Amino acid sequence: MAKKTVASLQTSSKRLTKAIKMVKSPKTGAYTFMESVMSPELVNDWLKKK
């Protein structure tokens, strides 16, 4: 299960996207959120990765 929030971030001439993924811990069963700032082309690959 993944939750995606996209915000355009401007830093000099690069366009970046902030993605947030909800990950379930196998140990406790609790959900945590992983955040990453990356190029918009890499978002879908990052969300599919476990």
Short mmCIF file of N, CA and C in Angstrom, two decimals:
data_model
loop_
_atom_site.label_atom_id
_atom_site.label_comp_id
_atom_site.label_asym_id
_atom_site.label_seq_id
_atom_site.Cartn_x
_atom_site.Cartn_y
_atom_site.Cartn_z
N MET A 1 0.84 -1.17 0.00
CA MET A 1 0.00 0.00 0.00
C MET A 1 0.89 1.24 0.00
N ALA A 2 0.68 2.13 -0.91
CA ALA A 2 1.52 3.31 -1.00
C ALA A 2 0.67 4.56 -1.07
N LYS A 3 1.15 5.57 -0.44
CA LYS A 3 0.49 6.86 -0.48
C LYS A 3 1.46 7.83 -1.15
N LYS A 4 0.98 8.57 -2.11
CA LYS A 4 1.87 9.43 -2.87
C LYS A 4 1.40 10.88 -2.74
N THR A 5 2.30 11.72 -2.28
CA THR A 5 2.05 13.15 -2.22
C THR A 5 3.12 13.83 -3.04
N VAL A 6 2.73 14.63 -3.99
CA VAL A 6 3.70 15.25 -4.88
C VAL A 6 3.65 16.76 -4.71
N ALA A 7 4.81 17.32 -4.50
CA ALA A 7 4.92 18.77 -4.42
C ALA A 7 6.10 19.18 -5.29
N SER A 8 5.92 20.15 -6.13
CA SER A 8 7.02 20.62 -6.97
C SER A 8 7.93 21.51 -6.14
N LEU A 9 9.20 21.19 -6.16
CA LEU A 9 10.19 21.97 -5.42
C LEU A 9 11.17 22.58 -6.42
N GLN A 10 11.38 23.87 -6.33
CA GLN A 10 12.29 24.54 -7.25
C GLN A 10 13.61 24.81 -6.53
N THR A 11 14.70 24.25 -7.05
CA THR A 11 16.04 24.55 -6.56
C THR A 11 16.89 24.86 -7.77
N SER A 12 17.31 26.07 -7.90
CA SER A 12 18.05 26.60 -9.06
C SER A 12 17.33 26.22 -10.34
N SER A 13 17.91 25.41 -11.20
CA SER A 13 17.26 25.08 -12.47
C SER A 13 16.70 23.66 -12.49
N LYS A 14 16.85 22.90 -11.41
CA LYS A 14 16.35 21.53 -11.37
C LYS A 14 14.92 21.49 -10.85
N ARG A 15 14.13 20.56 -11.39
CA ARG A 15 12.77 20.33 -10.91
C ARG A 15 12.79 19.05 -10.09
N LEU A 16 12.36 19.14 -8.84
CA LEU A 16 12.38 17.99 -7.95
C LEU A 16 10.97 17.72 -7.43
N THR A 17 10.75 16.48 -7.01
CA THR A 17 9.46 16.06 -6.48
C THR A 17 9.68 15.37 -5.15
N LYS A 18 8.80 15.65 -4.19
CA LYS A 18 8.86 14.98 -2.90
C LYS A 18 7.79 13.89 -2.90
N ALA A 19 8.21 12.64 -2.64
CA ALA A 19 7.29 11.51 -2.61
C ALA A 19 7.27 10.91 -1.21
N ILE A 20 6.09 10.50 -0.78
CA ILE A 20 5.92 9.90 0.55
C ILE A 20 5.27 8.53 0.37
N LYS A 21 5.87 7.52 1.00
CA LYS A 21 5.39 6.15 0.88
C LYS A 21 5.09 5.60 2.27
N MET A 22 3.96 4.92 2.41
CA MET A 22 3.58 4.31 3.68
C MET A 22 4.03 2.85 3.64
N VAL A 23 4.84 2.43 4.63
CA VAL A 23 5.42 1.09 4.65
C VAL A 23 5.03 0.41 5.96
N LYS A 24 4.58 -0.84 5.84
CA LYS A 24 4.20 -1.61 7.03
C LYS A 24 5.42 -2.37 7.55
N SER A 25 5.68 -2.24 8.84
CA SER A 25 6.81 -2.92 9.48
C SER A 25 6.47 -4.40 9.67
N PRO A 26 7.34 -5.30 9.20
CA PRO A 26 7.05 -6.74 9.39
C PRO A 26 7.18 -7.17 10.85
N LYS A 27 7.94 -6.43 11.64
CA LYS A 27 8.18 -6.79 13.03
C LYS A 27 6.99 -6.44 13.93
N THR A 28 6.50 -5.20 13.82
CA THR A 28 5.44 -4.74 14.72
C THR A 28 4.07 -4.62 14.05
N GLY A 29 4.05 -4.53 12.73
CA GLY A 29 2.79 -4.35 12.02
C GLY A 29 2.36 -2.89 11.93
N ALA A 30 3.16 -1.98 12.50
CA ALA A 30 2.84 -0.56 12.46
C ALA A 30 3.27 0.03 11.12
N TYR A 31 2.60 1.09 10.71
CA TYR A 31 2.94 1.76 9.47
C TYR A 31 3.87 2.94 9.75
N THR A 32 4.86 3.11 8.87
CA THR A 32 5.76 4.25 8.94
C THR A 32 5.76 4.94 7.59
N PHE A 33 6.18 6.17 7.56
CA PHE A 33 6.23 6.93 6.32
C PHE A 33 7.67 7.17 5.91
N MET A 34 7.97 6.89 4.65
CA MET A 34 9.29 7.15 4.09
C MET A 34 9.16 8.32 3.12
N GLU A 35 10.03 9.30 3.25
CA GLU A 35 10.00 10.46 2.38
C GLU A 35 11.28 10.52 1.57
N SER A 36 11.17 11.02 0.36
CA SER A 36 12.34 11.18 -0.49
C SER A 36 12.09 12.31 -1.48
N VAL A 37 13.15 13.07 -1.78
CA VAL A 37 13.09 14.12 -2.78
C VAL A 37 13.91 13.64 -3.97
N MET A 38 13.27 13.61 -5.15
CA MET A 38 13.92 13.06 -6.33
C MET A 38 13.39 13.69 -7.60
N SER A 39 13.94 13.27 -8.71
CA SER A 39 13.48 13.72 -10.01
C SER A 39 12.10 13.12 -10.29
N PRO A 40 11.20 13.85 -10.96
CA PRO A 40 9.85 13.33 -11.21
C PRO A 40 9.82 12.02 -11.99
N GLU A 41 10.84 11.75 -12.80
CA GLU A 41 10.88 10.52 -13.60
C GLU A 41 11.11 9.29 -12.72
N LEU A 42 11.70 9.45 -11.55
CA LEU A 42 12.06 8.32 -10.69
C LEU A 42 11.00 7.96 -9.66
N VAL A 43 9.93 8.75 -9.55
CA VAL A 43 8.93 8.55 -8.50
C VAL A 43 8.24 7.20 -8.60
N ASN A 44 7.75 6.82 -9.77
CA ASN A 44 7.01 5.56 -9.92
C ASN A 44 7.89 4.36 -9.60
N ASP A 45 9.17 4.37 -10.02
CA ASP A 45 10.07 3.27 -9.72
C ASP A 45 10.32 3.17 -8.21
N TRP A 46 10.46 4.32 -7.55
CA TRP A 46 10.70 4.33 -6.10
C TRP A 46 9.49 3.80 -5.35
N LEU A 47 8.28 4.14 -5.80
CA LEU A 47 7.07 3.66 -5.12
C LEU A 47 6.84 2.17 -5.30
N LYS A 48 7.25 1.61 -6.44
CA LYS A 48 7.07 0.19 -6.69
C LYS A 48 8.07 -0.66 -5.91
N LYS A 49 9.22 -0.09 -5.56
CA LYS A 49 10.27 -0.82 -4.85
C LYS A 49 9.83 -1.09 -3.42
N LYS A 50 10.13 -2.30 -2.91
CA LYS A 50 9.75 -2.64 -1.53
C LYS A 50 10.87 -2.35 -0.57
#
